[in-house]
Coordinates of C-alpha atoms in Angstrom, one line a residue:
M1 CA -78.7 -288.9 36.1
E2 CA -76.4 -288.5 39.2
N3 CA -78.8 -286.0 40.8
F4 CA -82.1 -287.8 39.8
S5 CA -84.5 -288.6 42.3
L6 CA -87.9 -290.0 42.7
L7 CA -88.8 -287.4 45.4
Y8 CA -87.4 -284.2 43.6
P9 CA -87.9 -283.3 39.8
A10 CA -84.8 -282.0 38.1
G11 CA -83.9 -278.2 39.1
T12 CA -85.3 -278.5 42.3
T13 CA -83.4 -278.0 45.6
P14 CA -84.6 -279.4 48.9
A15 CA -86.0 -276.9 51.3
F16 CA -87.9 -279.2 53.7
K17 CA -88.7 -278.4 57.5
T18 CA -88.0 -281.2 59.8
L19 CA -91.3 -282.1 62.0
G20 CA -90.5 -281.7 65.8
D21 CA -90.6 -284.6 68.2
N22 CA -94.0 -283.3 69.8
T23 CA -95.6 -283.4 66.2
I24 CA -94.3 -286.8 65.7
N25 CA -95.6 -288.0 69.0
D26 CA -99.1 -286.0 68.8
L27 CA -99.8 -287.2 65.1
S28 CA -99.0 -290.8 66.4
L29 CA -96.7 -291.5 63.5
E30 CA -94.7 -294.1 65.4
Y31 CA -98.1 -296.2 65.6
I32 CA -98.9 -295.5 61.9
L33 CA -95.3 -296.5 60.6
D34 CA -95.5 -299.7 62.3
N35 CA -98.2 -300.6 60.1
V36 CA -96.8 -299.5 56.9
A37 CA -93.2 -300.7 57.1
K38 CA -92.4 -304.6 57.2
N39 CA -89.2 -304.3 59.5
A40 CA -87.2 -302.1 61.6
Y41 CA -85.0 -301.0 58.5
E42 CA -87.8 -299.9 56.4
K43 CA -89.4 -298.0 59.2
S44 CA -86.4 -296.1 59.9
V45 CA -85.9 -295.2 56.0
I46 CA -89.7 -294.2 55.9
R47 CA -89.8 -292.4 59.0
G48 CA -86.8 -290.3 57.9
M49 CA -88.7 -289.2 54.7
L50 CA -91.7 -288.4 56.4
L51 CA -90.3 -286.1 58.7
K52 CA -88.8 -283.9 56.0
L53 CA -91.8 -281.6 55.1
E54 CA -91.8 -280.0 51.7
S55 CA -93.9 -277.3 51.0
D56 CA -93.1 -276.3 47.5
P57 CA -95.9 -277.4 45.1
S58 CA -94.3 -278.3 42.3
I59 CA -92.1 -280.9 44.3
I60 CA -95.4 -282.2 45.7
R61 CA -97.2 -282.5 42.4
Y62 CA -94.0 -284.6 41.3
R63 CA -94.3 -287.1 44.0
C64 CA -98.2 -287.1 43.7
D65 CA -97.7 -288.3 40.0
V66 CA -95.0 -290.9 41.1
F67 CA -97.0 -292.4 43.7
E68 CA -100.1 -292.5 41.5
D69 CA -98.4 -294.6 39.0
V70 CA -97.1 -296.9 41.7
M71 CA -100.7 -297.3 42.9
N72 CA -102.2 -297.7 39.7
Y73 CA -99.8 -300.6 38.3
P74 CA -99.7 -303.3 41.0
A75 CA -97.5 -305.2 38.6
L76 CA -94.9 -302.3 38.7
R77 CA -95.1 -302.2 42.3
D78 CA -94.5 -306.1 42.8
N79 CA -91.6 -305.9 40.2
I80 CA -90.1 -302.9 42.1
K81 CA -90.2 -305.0 45.4
N82 CA -88.7 -307.9 43.6
T83 CA -85.8 -305.7 42.6
L84 CA -85.3 -304.3 46.1
D85 CA -84.5 -307.8 47.2
Q86 CA -82.0 -308.2 44.5
L87 CA -80.4 -304.8 45.1
E88 CA -80.0 -305.7 48.6
Y89 CA -78.3 -308.8 47.6
L90 CA -76.3 -306.9 45.4
K91 CA -74.8 -304.5 48.2
S92 CA -73.8 -307.6 50.0
L93 CA -72.1 -309.0 47.2
G94 CA -70.2 -305.8 46.3
A95 CA -68.6 -305.6 49.7
S96 CA -66.7 -308.9 49.4
F97 CA -65.1 -307.4 46.3
H98 CA -63.1 -305.0 48.3
D99 CA -62.5 -307.3 51.2
D100 CA -58.9 -308.1 51.5
T101 CA -59.6 -311.0 53.6
V102 CA -61.4 -312.7 50.9
A103 CA -59.2 -315.0 48.7
P104 CA -58.9 -313.2 45.0
L105 CA -60.6 -316.0 43.2
W106 CA -63.6 -316.0 45.4
Q107 CA -63.7 -312.0 45.1
L108 CA -63.7 -312.4 41.4
I109 CA -66.5 -315.1 41.5
N110 CA -68.7 -312.8 43.9
R111 CA -68.0 -309.8 41.5
L112 CA -69.2 -312.2 38.8
H113 CA -72.5 -313.0 40.6
E114 CA -72.9 -309.2 41.5
L115 CA -73.0 -308.3 37.7
E116 CA -75.1 -311.2 37.1
V117 CA -77.9 -309.7 39.5
Y118 CA -77.2 -306.5 38.2
I119 CA -78.2 -307.5 34.8
D120 CA -81.3 -309.1 36.2
C121 CA -82.4 -305.8 38.1
I122 CA -81.7 -303.8 34.6
A123 CA -83.5 -306.2 32.7
D124 CA -86.5 -306.4 34.9
L125 CA -86.9 -302.9 35.6
H126 CA -86.5 -302.3 31.9
R127 CA -89.2 -304.9 31.2
T128 CA -91.9 -303.5 33.7
L129 CA -91.3 -299.9 33.0
T130 CA -92.0 -300.6 29.4
E131 CA -95.0 -302.9 29.8
N132 CA -96.5 -300.3 32.2
P133 CA -97.5 -297.0 30.6
V134 CA -96.4 -295.0 33.4
K135 CA -97.3 -291.1 33.2
S136 CA -95.3 -289.6 35.7
E137 CA -92.3 -287.6 35.0
G138 CA -90.0 -289.3 37.5
L139 CA -90.8 -293.0 36.5
R140 CA -90.6 -291.8 32.7
Q141 CA -87.1 -290.5 33.5
L142 CA -86.1 -293.7 35.2
R143 CA -87.6 -295.9 32.3
D144 CA -85.4 -293.6 30.1
Y145 CA -82.4 -294.1 32.3
V146 CA -82.8 -297.9 32.5
A147 CA -83.3 -298.2 28.9
A148 CA -80.3 -296.4 28.0
I149 CA -78.2 -298.9 30.0
Y150 CA -80.3 -301.9 28.6
N151 CA -79.9 -300.9 25.1
E152 CA -76.2 -299.6 24.9
S153 CA -74.0 -302.2 23.2
G154 CA -71.8 -302.9 25.9
F155 CA -74.8 -304.4 28.0
E156 CA -75.7 -307.0 25.6
Y157 CA -71.7 -308.1 25.4
L158 CA -71.9 -308.1 29.3
R159 CA -74.9 -310.4 29.4
R160 CA -73.2 -312.8 27.0
D161 CA -69.8 -312.7 28.8
I162 CA -71.4 -313.2 32.0
K163 CA -73.4 -316.1 31.2
S164 CA -70.2 -317.8 29.4
L165 CA -68.2 -317.4 32.7
L166 CA -70.9 -318.5 35.1
T167 CA -71.4 -321.5 32.7
E168 CA -67.5 -322.0 32.8
T169 CA -67.0 -321.8 36.7
S170 CA -70.2 -323.7 37.5
E171 CA -68.7 -326.7 35.8
I172 CA -65.9 -327.0 38.2
K173 CA -67.4 -329.4 40.8
S174 CA -64.2 -330.5 42.6
I175 CA -60.5 -330.4 42.6
T176 CA -57.9 -333.3 43.4
L177 CA -55.3 -331.9 45.4
G178 CA -51.8 -333.7 46.3
V179 CA -50.2 -332.4 49.8
N180 CA -46.7 -333.1 50.6
L181 CA -45.9 -333.5 54.3
D182 CA -42.8 -333.0 56.4
S183 CA -41.4 -335.3 58.9
S184 CA -44.0 -334.4 61.5
L185 CA -46.7 -334.7 59.1
R186 CA -47.2 -331.0 58.4
P187 CA -48.4 -330.1 55.1
V188 CA -45.7 -328.2 53.4
E189 CA -46.5 -328.1 49.6
V190 CA -49.8 -328.6 47.9
G191 CA -50.6 -329.2 44.1
I192 CA -53.6 -329.5 41.9
M193 CA -53.7 -333.0 40.6
S194 CA -56.7 -332.7 38.5
I195 CA -59.8 -330.5 38.0
N196 CA -63.1 -332.3 37.7
H197 CA -66.6 -332.0 36.5
E198 CA -67.7 -334.5 39.0
T199 CA -68.1 -334.1 42.6
F200 CA -66.7 -336.6 45.2
N201 CA -68.8 -338.5 47.5
H202 CA -68.0 -338.1 51.1
T203 CA -69.2 -339.5 54.5
G204 CA -68.9 -336.6 57.0
I205 CA -65.9 -335.7 59.6
L206 CA -62.7 -337.9 59.5
D207 CA -62.5 -340.6 61.6
R208 CA -60.9 -339.8 64.9
F209 CA -57.0 -340.0 64.7
I210 CA -56.9 -343.4 66.4
G211 CA -58.9 -344.9 63.8
F212 CA -56.1 -343.4 61.3
L213 CA -53.2 -345.4 62.8
P214 CA -54.3 -349.4 61.5
K215 CA -54.7 -348.1 58.0
V216 CA -51.5 -346.3 57.5
G217 CA -49.9 -349.3 55.8
E218 CA -52.7 -349.8 53.4
M219 CA -53.1 -346.1 52.5
L220 CA -49.3 -346.2 51.8
D221 CA -49.9 -349.1 49.3
G222 CA -52.9 -347.1 47.8
K223 CA -55.2 -349.8 49.1
A224 CA -57.3 -347.6 51.6
S225 CA -58.6 -344.0 51.8
F226 CA -60.9 -341.8 54.1
G227 CA -64.2 -340.3 53.4
M228 CA -64.1 -336.6 52.3
S229 CA -64.2 -334.0 55.1
K230 CA -66.4 -330.9 55.5
M231 CA -64.2 -327.9 55.5
R232 CA -65.1 -324.3 56.7
T233 CA -66.7 -322.0 54.2
V234 CA -64.1 -320.6 52.0
G235 CA -63.4 -316.7 52.0
T236 CA -63.3 -316.1 55.5
S237 CA -60.4 -314.9 57.0
G238 CA -57.0 -316.6 56.6
E239 CA -55.8 -315.3 59.8
S240 CA -58.3 -317.7 61.9
D241 CA -57.5 -320.5 59.8
P242 CA -53.7 -320.9 58.2
L243 CA -54.6 -324.1 56.4
M244 CA -57.7 -322.9 54.9
N245 CA -55.8 -319.4 53.9
G246 CA -52.9 -321.6 52.3
L247 CA -55.4 -323.8 50.5
C248 CA -57.4 -320.6 49.0
R249 CA -53.9 -319.1 47.9
A250 CA -53.1 -322.4 46.3
V251 CA -56.3 -322.9 44.3
T252 CA -56.2 -319.2 43.1
E253 CA -52.8 -319.5 41.8
M254 CA -53.2 -322.9 40.1
L255 CA -56.3 -322.1 38.5
G256 CA -54.3 -319.3 36.8
G257 CA -56.2 -319.6 33.3
T258 CA -59.9 -319.2 35.2
V259 CA -58.8 -316.4 37.2
K260 CA -57.2 -314.7 34.2
N261 CA -60.2 -315.1 32.0
L262 CA -62.4 -313.6 34.9
K263 CA -60.1 -310.8 35.4
S264 CA -59.9 -310.0 31.5
T265 CA -63.6 -310.1 31.1
L266 CA -64.6 -307.9 34.2
S267 CA -61.9 -305.3 33.4
R268 CA -63.9 -304.6 30.3
Y269 CA -66.9 -303.6 32.5
V270 CA -64.8 -301.8 35.3
N271 CA -67.2 -298.9 35.0
I272 CA -70.4 -300.8 35.3
S273 CA -71.7 -300.9 38.7
G274 CA -75.2 -301.8 40.3
Y275 CA -74.7 -299.2 42.8
S276 CA -76.3 -296.7 40.4
L277 CA -79.5 -298.5 41.2
T278 CA -79.1 -299.0 44.9
R279 CA -79.3 -295.3 45.5
F280 CA -82.9 -295.6 44.8
I281 CA -83.7 -298.3 47.5
P282 CA -85.0 -295.7 50.0
E283 CA -87.3 -294.2 47.7
F284 CA -88.5 -297.3 46.3
I285 CA -89.3 -298.4 49.8
F286 CA -91.1 -295.3 50.5
Y287 CA -93.6 -295.4 47.6
T288 CA -94.1 -299.3 47.5
R289 CA -94.8 -299.9 51.3
W290 CA -97.2 -296.6 51.4
A291 CA -99.0 -298.0 48.2
D292 CA -99.3 -301.3 49.7
F293 CA -100.8 -299.8 52.8
C294 CA -103.1 -297.6 51.0
S295 CA -104.4 -300.5 49.0
K296 CA -105.4 -302.3 52.0
V297 CA -107.3 -299.6 53.3
I298 CA -109.1 -299.1 50.1
G299 CA -109.7 -303.0 50.2
C300 CA -111.5 -302.6 53.8
G301 CA -114.0 -300.1 52.3
L302 CA -112.7 -296.8 53.2
P303 CA -111.5 -294.1 50.6
M304 CA -108.1 -292.9 49.9
A305 CA -107.8 -289.9 47.5
R306 CA -105.0 -288.4 45.6
P307 CA -104.7 -284.7 47.0
E308 CA -105.0 -281.8 44.6
I309 CA -102.1 -279.4 45.5
L310 CA -103.0 -275.4 45.3
S311 CA -100.6 -272.5 45.4
A312 CA -99.2 -271.9 48.9
E313 CA -100.5 -268.5 49.0
S314 CA -104.1 -269.4 49.2
K315 CA -103.9 -271.2 52.7
S316 CA -107.1 -273.2 51.8
L317 CA -108.2 -276.6 52.3
C318 CA -111.4 -278.2 50.8
S319 CA -111.9 -281.8 52.0
K320 CA -114.6 -284.3 51.7
G321 CA -115.2 -287.5 54.0
I322 CA -111.9 -287.0 55.9
Y323 CA -111.1 -289.4 58.8
N324 CA -108.4 -290.4 61.2
L325 CA -105.9 -293.0 59.6
K326 CA -105.6 -294.8 62.8
M327 CA -109.3 -295.8 62.6
A328 CA -108.5 -297.5 59.3
I329 CA -105.3 -299.1 61.1
Q330 CA -107.7 -300.7 63.7
I331 CA -110.1 -302.0 61.0
L332 CA -107.0 -303.5 59.3
G333 CA -106.3 -305.3 62.6
G334 CA -109.6 -306.8 62.9
A335 CA -111.8 -304.3 65.0
S336 CA -115.3 -303.6 64.0
L337 CA -115.9 -299.7 63.9
D338 CA -118.3 -297.4 62.4
V339 CA -116.0 -294.8 60.9
V340 CA -117.3 -291.4 61.0
R341 CA -116.2 -289.0 57.8
N342 CA -116.4 -285.3 57.9
D343 CA -116.0 -282.3 55.4
F344 CA -113.8 -279.7 56.5
E345 CA -112.4 -276.5 55.0
F346 CA -110.0 -273.6 55.8
A347 CA -110.8 -270.4 54.0
K348 CA -110.5 -266.7 54.7
N349 CA -113.7 -266.5 56.7
H350 CA -112.8 -269.5 58.9
G351 CA -109.0 -270.3 58.9
I352 CA -108.8 -270.4 62.7
Y353 CA -111.0 -272.7 64.4
I354 CA -112.0 -272.9 68.0
M355 CA -113.5 -276.5 68.2
T356 CA -115.6 -277.6 71.3
G357 CA -117.6 -280.4 72.0
P358 CA -118.2 -283.2 74.7
N359 CA -115.6 -285.1 76.3
K360 CA -114.8 -288.4 74.2
G361 CA -116.8 -286.4 71.1
G362 CA -113.9 -287.0 68.9
K363 CA -112.2 -283.4 69.2
T364 CA -108.7 -285.0 69.4
T365 CA -109.2 -287.8 66.7
F366 CA -110.4 -285.0 64.3
T367 CA -107.5 -282.6 65.0
Q368 CA -105.0 -285.3 64.7
A369 CA -106.6 -286.3 61.4
I370 CA -105.9 -282.8 59.9
G371 CA -102.2 -283.2 60.7
I372 CA -101.9 -286.5 59.2
L373 CA -104.0 -285.3 56.2
F374 CA -101.4 -282.5 55.4
L375 CA -98.6 -284.6 56.1
L376 CA -99.3 -287.5 53.6
A377 CA -100.5 -284.9 50.9
Q378 CA -97.2 -283.3 50.9
H379 CA -95.4 -286.4 50.4
G380 CA -97.7 -287.2 47.4
I381 CA -99.4 -290.2 49.3
Y382 CA -103.1 -290.8 49.1
V383 CA -104.8 -289.1 51.9
P384 CA -107.7 -290.7 54.1
A385 CA -110.6 -288.9 52.6
Q386 CA -113.1 -288.9 49.6
S387 CA -111.3 -285.8 47.9
V388 CA -109.1 -283.1 49.2
S389 CA -107.5 -280.1 47.6
L390 CA -105.1 -278.1 49.8
S391 CA -102.4 -275.4 49.8
P392 CA -99.3 -276.9 51.4
C393 CA -98.1 -275.7 54.8
D394 CA -94.6 -275.1 55.4
N395 CA -94.4 -276.7 58.9
I396 CA -96.8 -278.6 61.3
F397 CA -96.9 -277.5 64.9
T398 CA -98.9 -279.2 67.5
H399 CA -99.6 -278.7 71.2
F400 CA -101.1 -281.7 73.0
P401 CA -101.0 -282.3 76.8
A402 CA -97.5 -283.3 77.7
D403 CA -96.4 -286.4 79.7
E404 CA -96.1 -285.7 83.3
N405 CA -92.4 -286.3 83.5
Q406 CA -92.0 -283.5 81.3
T407 CA -93.7 -280.9 83.6
V408 CA -91.7 -281.7 86.8
N409 CA -89.7 -278.6 86.8
L410 CA -91.9 -276.0 85.3
G411 CA -95.1 -277.4 86.4
R412 CA -98.0 -278.0 83.7
L413 CA -99.0 -274.4 83.1
G414 CA -95.2 -273.6 82.8
E415 CA -94.7 -276.3 80.5
E416 CA -97.3 -275.6 78.3
S417 CA -96.7 -272.0 78.0
K418 CA -93.3 -272.6 77.2
R419 CA -94.2 -274.8 74.3
I420 CA -96.7 -272.3 72.9
S421 CA -93.9 -269.5 73.1
A422 CA -91.6 -271.8 71.3
I423 CA -94.2 -272.3 68.6
F424 CA -94.8 -268.7 67.9
T425 CA -91.1 -268.2 67.6
E426 CA -90.9 -270.6 64.8
A427 CA -94.4 -270.5 63.0
T428 CA -95.3 -268.4 59.9
D429 CA -98.6 -267.5 58.4
K430 CA -97.9 -270.7 56.0
S431 CA -97.9 -273.0 59.0
L432 CA -100.4 -275.4 60.4
L433 CA -101.1 -275.3 64.0
L434 CA -102.9 -277.9 66.1
F435 CA -103.9 -277.4 69.8
N436 CA -105.5 -280.1 71.8
E437 CA -107.1 -279.2 75.3
S438 CA -104.4 -276.7 75.8
L439 CA -104.3 -274.7 79.0
A440 CA -106.5 -277.2 80.5
T441 CA -104.6 -277.9 83.4
T442 CA -105.0 -274.5 85.2
S443 CA -108.1 -272.8 86.7
F444 CA -110.8 -271.8 84.2
T445 CA -110.5 -268.2 84.7
E446 CA -106.6 -268.2 84.1
G447 CA -106.7 -270.7 81.2
L448 CA -109.4 -268.6 79.4
Y449 CA -107.2 -265.5 79.9
I450 CA -104.3 -267.0 78.6
A451 CA -106.2 -268.7 75.6
K452 CA -107.8 -265.6 74.5
D453 CA -104.4 -264.0 74.2
V454 CA -103.0 -267.0 72.2
V455 CA -106.0 -266.9 69.8
R456 CA -105.4 -263.1 69.2
A457 CA -101.9 -264.0 68.6
M458 CA -103.0 -266.6 66.1
R459 CA -105.2 -264.1 64.3
C460 CA -102.2 -261.8 64.1
L461 CA -100.0 -264.6 62.8
G462 CA -102.7 -265.8 60.1
A463 CA -101.8 -269.4 60.2
R464 CA -104.4 -272.3 59.7
T465 CA -105.4 -273.5 63.0
V466 CA -107.5 -275.9 65.2
F467 CA -107.7 -274.9 68.6
N468 CA -109.7 -277.6 70.3
T469 CA -110.9 -277.0 73.9
H470 CA -113.2 -277.5 76.9
M471 CA -113.6 -273.9 77.5
H472 CA -116.9 -273.0 75.4
D473 CA -116.7 -269.5 76.4
L474 CA -113.6 -268.9 74.3
A475 CA -115.6 -269.7 71.1
A476 CA -118.7 -267.9 72.2
D477 CA -117.9 -264.5 70.4
P478 CA -115.5 -265.0 67.5
D479 CA -116.0 -261.1 66.5
E480 CA -114.0 -260.4 69.9
F481 CA -111.1 -261.9 67.7
N482 CA -112.1 -260.8 64.4
S483 CA -111.9 -257.2 65.4
L484 CA -108.4 -257.3 65.4
R485 CA -106.1 -257.2 62.2
G486 CA -105.5 -260.5 60.4
D487 CA -105.9 -262.4 57.3
L488 CA -107.9 -265.3 58.6
D489 CA -110.8 -265.1 60.7
V490 CA -111.9 -267.1 63.9
A491 CA -114.8 -269.3 63.6
S492 CA -116.5 -271.9 66.1
L493 CA -116.5 -275.3 65.2
I494 CA -118.5 -278.2 67.4
T495 CA -118.5 -281.9 67.4
G496 CA -122.1 -282.7 67.4
V497 CA -124.6 -284.5 69.7
H498 CA -127.5 -286.2 68.5
E499 CA -130.2 -287.4 71.0
G500 CA -127.6 -287.4 73.7
Q501 CA -125.2 -289.2 71.9
R502 CA -121.9 -288.3 70.4
S503 CA -122.1 -288.2 66.6
Y504 CA -118.5 -287.4 65.9
K505 CA -119.6 -285.0 63.2
V506 CA -118.1 -281.9 63.1
Y507 CA -119.7 -278.5 61.8
L508 CA -119.5 -274.7 62.1
A509 CA -121.9 -273.6 64.8
P510 CA -121.8 -271.7 68.2
P511 CA -120.6 -273.8 71.3
E512 CA -123.2 -276.1 72.6
G513 CA -121.8 -276.6 76.3
V514 CA -125.3 -275.7 77.9
S515 CA -127.5 -277.5 75.4
Y516 CA -125.4 -280.6 75.6
A517 CA -125.8 -280.7 79.3
R518 CA -129.4 -280.3 79.0
D519 CA -129.3 -283.5 76.8
I520 CA -127.6 -285.4 78.9
A521 CA -129.5 -284.6 82.1
E522 CA -132.6 -285.3 80.5
K523 CA -131.4 -288.7 79.0
Y524 CA -130.7 -289.8 82.3
G525 CA -133.5 -288.0 84.2
V526 CA -131.6 -285.6 86.2
S527 CA -133.0 -282.3 84.8
F528 CA -135.2 -280.1 87.1
A529 CA -138.4 -281.0 85.9
Q530 CA -137.7 -284.7 85.9
L531 CA -136.4 -284.5 89.4
Q532 CA -139.4 -282.6 90.5
L533 CA -141.6 -285.2 88.8
S534 CA -139.7 -287.7 90.7
M535 CA -140.2 -286.1 94.1
Q536 CA -144.1 -285.8 93.5
N537 CA -144.3 -289.3 92.6
C538 CA -142.6 -290.4 95.8
A539 CA -144.9 -287.9 97.9

């Protein structure tokens, strides 16, 4: 089980590609993760995993099965989250066992508590994995692994011994000490007078030294005493408190029987370590937090679907009712939105889309949704759609407008061109390319000239692409590109307008730049016929 993982099936080797910074930014992953993770640590863990894009269908299907189990069994998910809390506590306890600044007695007691937590983790996981009929290969292997630990003979002995030792040590409530002083009233010797099962009552901090002097005589006769004084927490560095360090050492030596018993018992379980489970913490966090998030999205009325993973060679996508996950996050945050869902596919006869439509018509939102769809699917996570089947991509490349600070040296056109060149250096025919209003910062003539060359290159590369643009002429004649050699055909995709209003629906059709302008003109009364009528009325 040393190489066992809930992300990789046995016998597979990680071969992921890491998403680039532009893709992370263009897909708004930071915003999404802020709404998935509970804290900065979890966000860092989930982010690190999400950026590693695997394209092997067998690995992705393995993850899909594990995630579906986590989704289908909320009790399993809750128990795993409880185990996460215990495992985090386990790590902090284990650290003190090897801390030389901690007194040996307290090292052993911390080790005792560590093993107690370990027992609880094993028992809880064994119970929940047995009670829930998990189907995934990953969780069934984890169940067998935990069951082997739970059922082996040493485990029951361990539970009994730990319980006995905890009972024994918990009965010690106080220790009566005798302290010998030198002529300057400095402690020189300390001895245990008694070990008690009752706690002493105490009144807080010792009275000031001035209050000590009148009672010295009475104390010498045993007729007076002071209240108990609070001491610093034991187990801290003795170098900062010599008296405390000496006391800890003395107590450890004097409780020889207890320490010896602890060491003897723990030595029998020297090979038992809770760290065999702590290595699953990141994977547990990844699956449970995404499952919690998907459940919330489903709860607000939007679909989340398990992706069907096809062979990488087909380079296809068939999806129904897809939407941008950011819309769901806004609804979860209290926004009132009508989320438009679309059907979309990649196939040989339309694998490269030139997407046009009105400004603020949903082109960017849709382009982004495609990237998020592939990213989640290839991690086994439910996707924002009614149904999805897809061939994995080997990497996701995005080309969205850059921040002005990045264009100072090269200018906007130079910076955009450099990024486009870098994409074609790395991309393969199995990649996913997402271009958003690329080359919009130059003149129409220059932009159209460069864009046509870029689309020709996409056709030769054969990678699935969405190229959304304001240049309607680019999509006017797909055959201009399809006459070139290539595996995937270029097609025109538009975001629709209904009665002059943006519908945010996408469909295959020639670009509608002129018809959209006509609709807008008629809506606001500025068509030639309407203006001419206005002039006649004025006359």
